[in-house]
Short mmCIF file of C-alpha atoms in Angstrom, two decimals:
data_model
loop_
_atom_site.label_atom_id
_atom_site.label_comp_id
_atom_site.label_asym_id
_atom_site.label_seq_id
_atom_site.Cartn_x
_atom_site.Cartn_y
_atom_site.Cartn_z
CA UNK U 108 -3.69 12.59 10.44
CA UNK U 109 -4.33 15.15 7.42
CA UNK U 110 -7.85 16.60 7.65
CA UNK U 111 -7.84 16.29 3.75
CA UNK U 112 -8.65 13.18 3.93
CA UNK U 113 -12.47 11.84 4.04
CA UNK U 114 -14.51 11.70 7.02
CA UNK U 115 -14.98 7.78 6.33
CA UNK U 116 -10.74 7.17 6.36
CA UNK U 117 -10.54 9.44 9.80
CA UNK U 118 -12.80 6.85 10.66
CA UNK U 119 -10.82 3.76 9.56
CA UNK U 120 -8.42 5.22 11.90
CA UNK U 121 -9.54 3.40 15.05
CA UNK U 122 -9.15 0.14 13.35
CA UNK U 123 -5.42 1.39 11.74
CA UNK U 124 -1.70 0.59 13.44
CA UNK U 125 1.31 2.15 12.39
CA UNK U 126 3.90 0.26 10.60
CA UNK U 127 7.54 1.11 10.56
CA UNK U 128 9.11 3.53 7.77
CA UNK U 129 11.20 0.64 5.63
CA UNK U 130 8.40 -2.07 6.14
CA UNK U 131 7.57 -3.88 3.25
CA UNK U 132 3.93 -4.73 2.73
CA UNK U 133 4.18 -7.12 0.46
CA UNK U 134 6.68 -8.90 -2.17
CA UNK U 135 6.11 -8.62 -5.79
CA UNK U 136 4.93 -11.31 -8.03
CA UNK U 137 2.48 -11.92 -4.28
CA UNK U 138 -1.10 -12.15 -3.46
CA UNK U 139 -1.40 -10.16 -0.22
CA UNK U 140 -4.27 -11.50 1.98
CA UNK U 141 -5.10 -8.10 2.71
CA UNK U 142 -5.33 -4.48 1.46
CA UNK U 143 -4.26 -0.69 2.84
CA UNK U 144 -5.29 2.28 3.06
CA UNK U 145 -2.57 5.35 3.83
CA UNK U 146 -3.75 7.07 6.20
CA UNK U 147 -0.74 9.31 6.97
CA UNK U 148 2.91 9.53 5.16
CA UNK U 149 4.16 7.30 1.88
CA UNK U 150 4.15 4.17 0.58
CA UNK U 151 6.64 3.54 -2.40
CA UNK U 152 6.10 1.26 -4.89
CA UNK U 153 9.21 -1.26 -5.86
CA UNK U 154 9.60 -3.34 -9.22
CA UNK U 155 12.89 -5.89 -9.52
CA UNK U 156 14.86 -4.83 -12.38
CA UNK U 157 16.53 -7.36 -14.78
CA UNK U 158 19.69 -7.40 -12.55
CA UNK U 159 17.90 -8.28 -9.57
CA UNK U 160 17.88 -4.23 -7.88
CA UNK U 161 14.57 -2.89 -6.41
CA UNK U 162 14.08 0.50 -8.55
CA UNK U 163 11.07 2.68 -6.81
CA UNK U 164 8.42 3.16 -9.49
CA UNK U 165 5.56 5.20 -8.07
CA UNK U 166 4.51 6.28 -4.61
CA UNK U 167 0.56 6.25 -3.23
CA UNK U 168 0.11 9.21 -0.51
CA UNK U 169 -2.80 9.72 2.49
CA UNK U 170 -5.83 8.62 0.99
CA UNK U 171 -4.48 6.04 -1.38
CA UNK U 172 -5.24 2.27 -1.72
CA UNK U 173 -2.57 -0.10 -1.68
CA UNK U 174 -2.92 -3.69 -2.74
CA UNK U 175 -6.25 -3.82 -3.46
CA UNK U 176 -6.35 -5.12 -6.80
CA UNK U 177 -4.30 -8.19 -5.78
CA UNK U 178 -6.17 -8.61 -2.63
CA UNK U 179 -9.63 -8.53 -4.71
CA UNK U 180 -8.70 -9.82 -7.91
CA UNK U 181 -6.27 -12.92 -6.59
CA UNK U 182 -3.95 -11.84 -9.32
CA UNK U 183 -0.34 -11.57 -8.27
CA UNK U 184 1.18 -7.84 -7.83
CA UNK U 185 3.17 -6.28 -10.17
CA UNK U 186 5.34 -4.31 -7.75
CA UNK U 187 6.23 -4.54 -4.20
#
């Protein structure tokens, strides 16, 4: 794990697994019942375009929060 990140996420690893490269955390238009927190490598985010392809539209890296609006907020995501 990067030692860029803060001493309180190095922490957070104890509680963390590892899930597969190619795992989706959640489907757009989806209220995940939880959030994430990247503790090591990529997560990219995925929007459906009008003919139905995933197109990648932004990536969080170590450090970044993922889902945590939806998981707060109870609002559907935008992007998978």
């Amino acid at each position: 794990m990067p030692g860029s990140l803060p001493e309180s996420y190095r922490r957070l690893a104890s509680f963390s697994s590892r899930v597969p490269a190619g795992t989706r955390l959640y489907d757009q238009g989806t209220v995940p019942s939880a959030f994430f927190v990247v503790l090591a490598g990529e997560v990219t985010f995925e929007v459906l375009s009008e003919d139905g392809e995933a197109e990648a539209v932004a990536t969080a890296g170590p450090g970044s929060l993922v889902g945590h609006i939806a998981a707060f907020t109870g609002r559907p995501t935008s992007a998978a």
